[in-house]
Short mmCIF file of C-alpha atoms in Angstrom, two decimals:
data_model
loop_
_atom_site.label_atom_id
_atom_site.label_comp_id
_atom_site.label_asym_id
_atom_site.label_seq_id
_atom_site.Cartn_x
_atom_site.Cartn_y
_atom_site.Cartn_z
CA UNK A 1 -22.17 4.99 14.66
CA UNK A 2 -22.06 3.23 18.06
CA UNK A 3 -21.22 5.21 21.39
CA UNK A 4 -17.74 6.01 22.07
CA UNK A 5 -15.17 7.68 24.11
CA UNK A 6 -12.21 9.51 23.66
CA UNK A 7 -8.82 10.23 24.67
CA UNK A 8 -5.57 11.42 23.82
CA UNK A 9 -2.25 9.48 24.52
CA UNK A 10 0.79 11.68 24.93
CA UNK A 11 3.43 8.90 24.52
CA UNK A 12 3.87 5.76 22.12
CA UNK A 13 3.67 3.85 25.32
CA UNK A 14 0.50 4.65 26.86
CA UNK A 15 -0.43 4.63 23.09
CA UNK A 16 0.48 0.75 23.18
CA UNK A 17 -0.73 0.35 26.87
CA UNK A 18 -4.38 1.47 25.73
CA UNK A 19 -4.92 -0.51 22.93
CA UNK A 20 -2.98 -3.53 24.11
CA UNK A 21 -5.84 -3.50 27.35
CA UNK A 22 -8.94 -3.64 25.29
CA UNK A 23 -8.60 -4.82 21.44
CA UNK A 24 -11.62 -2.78 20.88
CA UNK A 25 -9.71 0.59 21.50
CA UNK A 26 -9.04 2.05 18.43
CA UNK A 27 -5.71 4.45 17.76
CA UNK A 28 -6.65 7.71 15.80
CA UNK A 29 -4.42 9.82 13.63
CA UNK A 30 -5.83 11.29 10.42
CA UNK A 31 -9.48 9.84 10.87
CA UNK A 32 -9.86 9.42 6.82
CA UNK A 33 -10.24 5.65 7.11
CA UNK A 34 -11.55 4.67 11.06
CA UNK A 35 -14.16 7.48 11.13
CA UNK A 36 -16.19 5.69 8.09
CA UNK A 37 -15.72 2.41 9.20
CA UNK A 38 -17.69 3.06 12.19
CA UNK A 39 -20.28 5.59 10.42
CA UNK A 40 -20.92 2.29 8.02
CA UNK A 41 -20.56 -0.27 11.62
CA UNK A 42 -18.00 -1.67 10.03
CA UNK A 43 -16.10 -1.03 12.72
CA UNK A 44 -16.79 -0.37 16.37
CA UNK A 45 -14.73 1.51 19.22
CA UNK A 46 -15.41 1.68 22.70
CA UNK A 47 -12.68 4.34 22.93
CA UNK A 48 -10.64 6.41 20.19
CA UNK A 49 -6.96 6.63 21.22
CA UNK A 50 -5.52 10.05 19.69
CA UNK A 51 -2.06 9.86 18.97
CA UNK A 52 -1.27 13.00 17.26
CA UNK A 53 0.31 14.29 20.73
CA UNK A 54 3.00 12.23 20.65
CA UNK A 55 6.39 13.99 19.48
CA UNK A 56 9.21 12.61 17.47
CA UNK A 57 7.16 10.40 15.11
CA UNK A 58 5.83 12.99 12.48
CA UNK A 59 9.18 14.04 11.20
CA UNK A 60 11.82 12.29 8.70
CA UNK A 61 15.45 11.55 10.32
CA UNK A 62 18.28 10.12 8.53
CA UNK A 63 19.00 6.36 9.39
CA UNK A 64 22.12 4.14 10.08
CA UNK A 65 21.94 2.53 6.98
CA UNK A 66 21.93 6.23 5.04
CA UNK A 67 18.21 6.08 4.01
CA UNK A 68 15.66 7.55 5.76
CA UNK A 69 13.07 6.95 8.64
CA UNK A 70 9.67 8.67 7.83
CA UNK A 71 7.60 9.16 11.04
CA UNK A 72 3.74 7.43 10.92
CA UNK A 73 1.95 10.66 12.15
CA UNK A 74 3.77 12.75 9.25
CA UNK A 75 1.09 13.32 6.55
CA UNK A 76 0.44 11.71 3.35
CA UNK A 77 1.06 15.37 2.15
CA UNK A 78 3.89 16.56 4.07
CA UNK A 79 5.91 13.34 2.77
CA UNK A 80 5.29 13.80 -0.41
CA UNK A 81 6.14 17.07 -1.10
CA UNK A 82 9.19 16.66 1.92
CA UNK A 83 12.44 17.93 -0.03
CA UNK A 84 14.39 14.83 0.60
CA UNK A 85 11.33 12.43 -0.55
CA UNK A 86 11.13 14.58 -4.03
CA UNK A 87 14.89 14.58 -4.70
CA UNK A 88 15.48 10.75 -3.19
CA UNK A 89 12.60 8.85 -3.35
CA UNK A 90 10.60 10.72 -6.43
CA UNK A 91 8.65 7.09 -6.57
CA UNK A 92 7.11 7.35 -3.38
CA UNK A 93 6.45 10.89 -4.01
CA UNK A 94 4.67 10.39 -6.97
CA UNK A 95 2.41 7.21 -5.97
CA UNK A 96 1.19 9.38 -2.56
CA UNK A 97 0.11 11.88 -4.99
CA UNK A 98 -1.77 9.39 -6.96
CA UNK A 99 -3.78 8.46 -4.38
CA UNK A 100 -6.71 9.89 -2.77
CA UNK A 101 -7.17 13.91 -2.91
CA UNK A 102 -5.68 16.69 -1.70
CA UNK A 103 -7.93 16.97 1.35
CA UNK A 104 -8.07 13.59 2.42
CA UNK A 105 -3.80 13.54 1.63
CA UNK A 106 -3.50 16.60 4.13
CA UNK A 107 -4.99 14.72 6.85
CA UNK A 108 -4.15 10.88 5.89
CA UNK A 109 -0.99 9.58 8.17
CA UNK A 110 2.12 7.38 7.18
CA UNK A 111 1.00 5.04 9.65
CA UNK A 112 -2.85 4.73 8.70
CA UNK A 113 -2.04 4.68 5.04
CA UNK A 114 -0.66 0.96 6.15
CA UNK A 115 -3.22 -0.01 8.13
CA UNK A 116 -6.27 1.45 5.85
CA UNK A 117 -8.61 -1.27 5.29
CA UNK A 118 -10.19 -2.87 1.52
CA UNK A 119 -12.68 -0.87 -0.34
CA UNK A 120 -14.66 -4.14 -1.37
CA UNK A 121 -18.19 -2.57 -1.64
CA UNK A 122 -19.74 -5.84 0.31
CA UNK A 123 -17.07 -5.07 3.09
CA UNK A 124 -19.00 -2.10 3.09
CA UNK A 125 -22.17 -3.36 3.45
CA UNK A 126 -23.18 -5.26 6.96
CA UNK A 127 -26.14 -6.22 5.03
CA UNK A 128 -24.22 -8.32 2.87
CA UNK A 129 -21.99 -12.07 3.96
CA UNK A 130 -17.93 -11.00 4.16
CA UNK A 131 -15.43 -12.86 5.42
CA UNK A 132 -13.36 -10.19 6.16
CA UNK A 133 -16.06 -8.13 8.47
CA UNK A 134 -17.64 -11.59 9.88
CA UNK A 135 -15.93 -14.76 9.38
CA UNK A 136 -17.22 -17.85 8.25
CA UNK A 137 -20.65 -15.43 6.76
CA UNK A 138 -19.40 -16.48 2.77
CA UNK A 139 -17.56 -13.64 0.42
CA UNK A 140 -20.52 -11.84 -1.61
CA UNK A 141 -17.97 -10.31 -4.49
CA UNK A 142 -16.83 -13.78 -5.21
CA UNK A 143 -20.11 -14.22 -7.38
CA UNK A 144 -20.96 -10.54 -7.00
CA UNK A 145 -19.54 -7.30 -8.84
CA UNK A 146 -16.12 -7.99 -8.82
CA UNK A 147 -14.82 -5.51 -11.09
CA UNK A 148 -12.29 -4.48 -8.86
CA UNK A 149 -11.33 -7.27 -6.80
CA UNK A 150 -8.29 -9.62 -6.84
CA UNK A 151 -6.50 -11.40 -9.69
CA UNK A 152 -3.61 -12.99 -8.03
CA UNK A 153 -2.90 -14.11 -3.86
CA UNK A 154 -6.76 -14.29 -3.29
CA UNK A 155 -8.43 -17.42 -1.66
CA UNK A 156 -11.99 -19.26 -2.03
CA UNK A 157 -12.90 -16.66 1.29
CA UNK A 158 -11.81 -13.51 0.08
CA UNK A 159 -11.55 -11.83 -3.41
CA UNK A 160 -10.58 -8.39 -1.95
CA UNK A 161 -7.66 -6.00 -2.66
CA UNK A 162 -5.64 -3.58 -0.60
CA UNK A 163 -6.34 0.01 -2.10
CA UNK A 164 -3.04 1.69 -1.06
CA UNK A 165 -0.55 3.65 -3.77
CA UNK A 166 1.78 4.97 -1.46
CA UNK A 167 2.38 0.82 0.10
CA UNK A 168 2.70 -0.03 -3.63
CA UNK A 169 6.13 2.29 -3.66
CA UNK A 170 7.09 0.76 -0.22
CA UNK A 171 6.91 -2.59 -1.47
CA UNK A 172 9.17 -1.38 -4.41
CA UNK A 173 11.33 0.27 -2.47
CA UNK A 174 12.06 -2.46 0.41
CA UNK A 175 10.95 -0.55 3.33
CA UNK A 176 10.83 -1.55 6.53
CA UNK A 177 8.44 -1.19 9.15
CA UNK A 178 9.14 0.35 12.11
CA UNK A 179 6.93 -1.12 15.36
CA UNK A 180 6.05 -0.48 19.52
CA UNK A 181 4.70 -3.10 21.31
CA UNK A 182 4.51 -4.32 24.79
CA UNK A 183 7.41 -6.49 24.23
CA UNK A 184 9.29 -3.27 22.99
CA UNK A 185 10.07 -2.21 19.55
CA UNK A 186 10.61 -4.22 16.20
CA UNK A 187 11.01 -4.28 12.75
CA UNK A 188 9.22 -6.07 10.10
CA UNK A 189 10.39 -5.95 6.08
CA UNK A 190 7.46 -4.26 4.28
CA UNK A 191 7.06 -7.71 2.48
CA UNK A 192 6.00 -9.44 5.16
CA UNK A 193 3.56 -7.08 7.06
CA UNK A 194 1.00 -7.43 4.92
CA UNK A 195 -0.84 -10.83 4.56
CA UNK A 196 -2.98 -12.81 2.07
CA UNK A 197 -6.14 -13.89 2.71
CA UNK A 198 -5.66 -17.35 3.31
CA UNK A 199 -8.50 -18.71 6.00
CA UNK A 200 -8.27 -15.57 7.97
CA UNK A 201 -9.23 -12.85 5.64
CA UNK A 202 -10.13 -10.32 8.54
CA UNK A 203 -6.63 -10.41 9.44
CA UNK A 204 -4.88 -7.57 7.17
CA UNK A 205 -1.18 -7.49 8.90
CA UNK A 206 1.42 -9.14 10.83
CA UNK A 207 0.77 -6.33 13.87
CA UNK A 208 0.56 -7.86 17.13
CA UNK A 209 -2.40 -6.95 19.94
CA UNK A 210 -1.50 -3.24 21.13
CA UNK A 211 1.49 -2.73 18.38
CA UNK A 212 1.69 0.77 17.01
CA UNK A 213 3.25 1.40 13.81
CA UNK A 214 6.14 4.62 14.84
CA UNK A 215 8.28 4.90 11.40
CA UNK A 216 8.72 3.48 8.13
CA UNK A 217 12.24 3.09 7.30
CA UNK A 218 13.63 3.61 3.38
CA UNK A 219 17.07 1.80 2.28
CA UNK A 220 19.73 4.41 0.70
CA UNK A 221 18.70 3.14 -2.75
CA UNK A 222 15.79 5.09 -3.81
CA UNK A 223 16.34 4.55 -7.77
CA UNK A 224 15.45 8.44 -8.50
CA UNK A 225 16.81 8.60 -11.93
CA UNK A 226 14.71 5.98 -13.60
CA UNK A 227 11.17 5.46 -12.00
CA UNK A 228 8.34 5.45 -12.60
CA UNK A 229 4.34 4.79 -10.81
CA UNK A 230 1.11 4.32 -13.35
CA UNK A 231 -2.39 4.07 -12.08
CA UNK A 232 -5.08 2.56 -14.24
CA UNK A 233 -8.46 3.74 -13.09
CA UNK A 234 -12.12 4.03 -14.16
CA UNK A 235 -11.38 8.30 -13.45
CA UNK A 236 -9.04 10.32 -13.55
CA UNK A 237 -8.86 11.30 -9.91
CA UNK A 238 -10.06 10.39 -6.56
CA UNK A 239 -10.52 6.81 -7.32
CA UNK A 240 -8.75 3.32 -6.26
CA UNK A 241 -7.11 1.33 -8.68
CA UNK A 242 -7.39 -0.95 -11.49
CA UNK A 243 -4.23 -1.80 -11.55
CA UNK A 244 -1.16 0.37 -10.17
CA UNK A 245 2.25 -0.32 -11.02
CA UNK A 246 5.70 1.33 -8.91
CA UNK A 247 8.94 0.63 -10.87
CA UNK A 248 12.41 1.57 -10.02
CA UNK A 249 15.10 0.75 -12.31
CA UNK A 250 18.81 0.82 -12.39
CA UNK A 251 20.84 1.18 -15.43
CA UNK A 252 24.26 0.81 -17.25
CA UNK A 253 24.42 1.59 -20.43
CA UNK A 254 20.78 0.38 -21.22
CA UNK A 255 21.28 -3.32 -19.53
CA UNK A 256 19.24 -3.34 -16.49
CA UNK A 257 21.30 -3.99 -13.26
CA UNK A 258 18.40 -4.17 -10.74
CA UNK A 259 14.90 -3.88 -11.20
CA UNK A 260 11.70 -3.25 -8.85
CA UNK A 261 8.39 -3.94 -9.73
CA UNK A 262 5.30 -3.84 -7.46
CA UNK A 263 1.71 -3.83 -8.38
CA UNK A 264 -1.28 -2.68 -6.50
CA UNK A 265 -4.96 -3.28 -7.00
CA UNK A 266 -4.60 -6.94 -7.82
CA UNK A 267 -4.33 -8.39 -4.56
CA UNK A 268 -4.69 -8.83 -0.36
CA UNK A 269 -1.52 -6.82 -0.50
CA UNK A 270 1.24 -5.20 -2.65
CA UNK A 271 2.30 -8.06 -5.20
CA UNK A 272 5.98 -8.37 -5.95
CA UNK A 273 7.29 -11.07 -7.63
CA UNK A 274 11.43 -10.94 -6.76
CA UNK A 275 11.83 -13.81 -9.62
CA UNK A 276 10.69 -11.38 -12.43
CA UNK A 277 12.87 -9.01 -10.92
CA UNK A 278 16.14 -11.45 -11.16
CA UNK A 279 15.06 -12.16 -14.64
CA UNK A 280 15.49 -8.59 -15.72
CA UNK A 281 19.30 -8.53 -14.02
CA UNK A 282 21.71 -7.93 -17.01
CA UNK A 283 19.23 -8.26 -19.68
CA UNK A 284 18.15 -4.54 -22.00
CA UNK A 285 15.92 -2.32 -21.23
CA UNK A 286 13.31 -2.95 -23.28
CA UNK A 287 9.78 -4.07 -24.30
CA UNK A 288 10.26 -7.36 -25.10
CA UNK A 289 12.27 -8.32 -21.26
CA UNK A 290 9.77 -6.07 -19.23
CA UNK A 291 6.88 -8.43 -21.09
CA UNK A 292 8.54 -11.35 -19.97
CA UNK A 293 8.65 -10.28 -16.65
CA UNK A 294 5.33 -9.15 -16.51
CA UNK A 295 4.46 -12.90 -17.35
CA UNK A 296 6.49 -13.86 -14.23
CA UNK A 297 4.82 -11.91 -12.39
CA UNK A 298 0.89 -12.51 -13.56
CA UNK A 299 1.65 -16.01 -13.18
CA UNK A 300 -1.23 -18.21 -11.93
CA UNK A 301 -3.81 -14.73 -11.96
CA UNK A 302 -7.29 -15.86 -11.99
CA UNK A 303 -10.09 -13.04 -12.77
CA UNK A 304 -13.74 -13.52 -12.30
CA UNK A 305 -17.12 -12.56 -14.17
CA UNK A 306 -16.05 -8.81 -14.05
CA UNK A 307 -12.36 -8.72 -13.53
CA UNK A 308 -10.68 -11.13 -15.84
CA UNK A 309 -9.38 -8.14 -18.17
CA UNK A 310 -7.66 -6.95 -15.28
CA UNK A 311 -4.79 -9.64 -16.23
CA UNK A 312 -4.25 -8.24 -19.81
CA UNK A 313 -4.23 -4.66 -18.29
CA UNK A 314 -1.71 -5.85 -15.69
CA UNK A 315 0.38 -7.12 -18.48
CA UNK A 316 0.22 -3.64 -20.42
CA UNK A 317 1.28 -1.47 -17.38
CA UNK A 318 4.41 -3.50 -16.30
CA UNK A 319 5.63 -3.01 -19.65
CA UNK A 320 4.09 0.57 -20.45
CA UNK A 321 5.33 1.80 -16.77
CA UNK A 322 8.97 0.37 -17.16
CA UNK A 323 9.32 2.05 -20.48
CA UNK A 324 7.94 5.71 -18.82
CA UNK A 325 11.14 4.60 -16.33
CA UNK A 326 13.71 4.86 -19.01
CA UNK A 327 12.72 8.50 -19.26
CA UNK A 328 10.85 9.71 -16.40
CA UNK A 329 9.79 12.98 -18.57
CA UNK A 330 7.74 10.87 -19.51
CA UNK A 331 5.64 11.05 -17.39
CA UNK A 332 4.07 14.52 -17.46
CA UNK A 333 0.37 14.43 -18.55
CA UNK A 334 -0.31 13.35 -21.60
CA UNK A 335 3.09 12.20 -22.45
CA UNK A 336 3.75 9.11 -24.09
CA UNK A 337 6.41 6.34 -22.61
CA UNK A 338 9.66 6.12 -24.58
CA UNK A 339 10.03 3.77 -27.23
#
């Protein structure tokens, strides 16, 4: 780890005033991603900006449009387990508490969670070419180990997937994004603050130099009778996925009248496919649609020596996770999805 210093801003402001005066002054919350960055020199820092002073963004507040605005220094913990986010938003409950463990979930912000970086082994490894840690030095996983890398949105410079659950159930849930800079504050639909790879791999987001993330904003609709999250992964716990699948459904009478589907572990960022989606309007509940749409959405994936069954698996969750959302019982352990 390289030589740093350290300080503590008491205000978003001076939060976006250090970082926006030298783009190698890194902001601080949790620590569960940053800290091993630079431990591996991924990463450097010439100072670590500690936010955790500031007030009024670790909390949840009710918003205009009757959802919710979840602060980015609340924990990973404290949101899930947050009253309002078990009985309202039981989707983004559940895929928080998929991820990670209970350690790294008490200490793990909103805010970071967004901003955590790939797992890609080579990113790991300054020994090794990446695209993503120095561009223009080749991608080593795209004739590598690729197990867990990318089947859809990837590019001939970067096989690498986001390892987020909890962005997964943002992306499902059309949050928004809330954002300090030194042009002032801004939003940005969850959809678009992530970005593909594309020719600039190393760029994860759509933040701008010195932006701080503040909230994350949830629409009123939070789909908490029929939902469901599923994550596919070599262990049972403490392990990135596969493939992860958040689905929020709602029904009338067993015709679906809107449907959400997001995957994670197959690409750059959270894939969501709003066609799939629009086929499902007014059609039933049931295996046959949700494989159809699951063929919308796995359209044009492209695996690699190691990761091609990751299509077929993507195909099974959709459909296995949107049946477990008919009948969210379903989903204690062991259970089996209704049929």
């Amino acid at each position: 780890m390289n030589n740093f210093s350290y300080t503590k801003a008491n205000s978003v402001d001076q939060a976006v005033s250090l970082t926006y005066a030298n783009e190698d002054n890194k902001i601080i919350a949790g620590g569960t991603n940053i800290i091993d960055l630079m431990k591996y020199f991924v990463t450097e820092a010439d100072t670590l900006v500690d936010i955790n002073p500031i007030d009024g963004i670790a909390e949840i507040t009710e918003s205009d449009n009757g959802g919710i605005r979840i602060g980015a220094l609340m924990t990973n913990a404290d949101t899930a387990y947050h009253p309002i986010i078990e009985e309202k938003y039981p989707l983004l409950s559940k895929a928080i508490l998929a991820g990670a463990s209970a350690q790294i979930r008490n200490m793990a912000t909103n805010g970071g969670n967004l901003l955590q970086r790939t797992r890609c082994y080579y990113f790991y490894d300054i020994n090794t070419p990446c695209n993503k840690r120095v561009p223009g030095s080749g991608c080593s996983a795209m004739k590598g180990y690729n197990r867990i890398h990318a089947i859809l949105g990837h590019s001939e410079n970067c096989i690498a997937v986001f390892p987020s659950d909890m962005c997964v159930a943002l992306a499902a849930l059309e949050a928004v994004v809330h954002i300090s800079g030194t042009d002032g504050d801004r939003t940005l639909k969850f959809s678009d603050f992530h970005r593909l790879p594309g020719d600039t791999p190393e760029i994860d987001n759509n933040l701008k130099k010195g932006e701080v993330i503040t909230g994350i904003e949830l629409p009123e609709k939070g789909f908490s009778k029929n939902y469901s999250y599923l994550k596919l992964r070599d262990r049972s716990s403490y392990s990135f996925a596969l493939v992860s699948v958040a689905t929020g459904l709602e029904l009338e009478n067993g015709i679906i009248k809107e449907a959400r589907i997001a995957l994670g572990g197959v690409s750059h960022k959270p894939w969501r496919v709003k066609e799939a989606e629009d086929f499902l309007t007014d059609k039933a509940a049931n295996s046959e649609n949700f494989a159809a749409a699951a063929d919308i959405i796995l359209e044009g994936a492209v695996g690699f020596e190691h990761n091609s069954f990751k299509i077929n698996l993507a195909k099974k969750a959709i459909v296995r996770n949107c049946m477990m959302a008919l009948d969210p019982t379903s989903q204690r352990p062991g259970a089996k999805p209704s049929l």
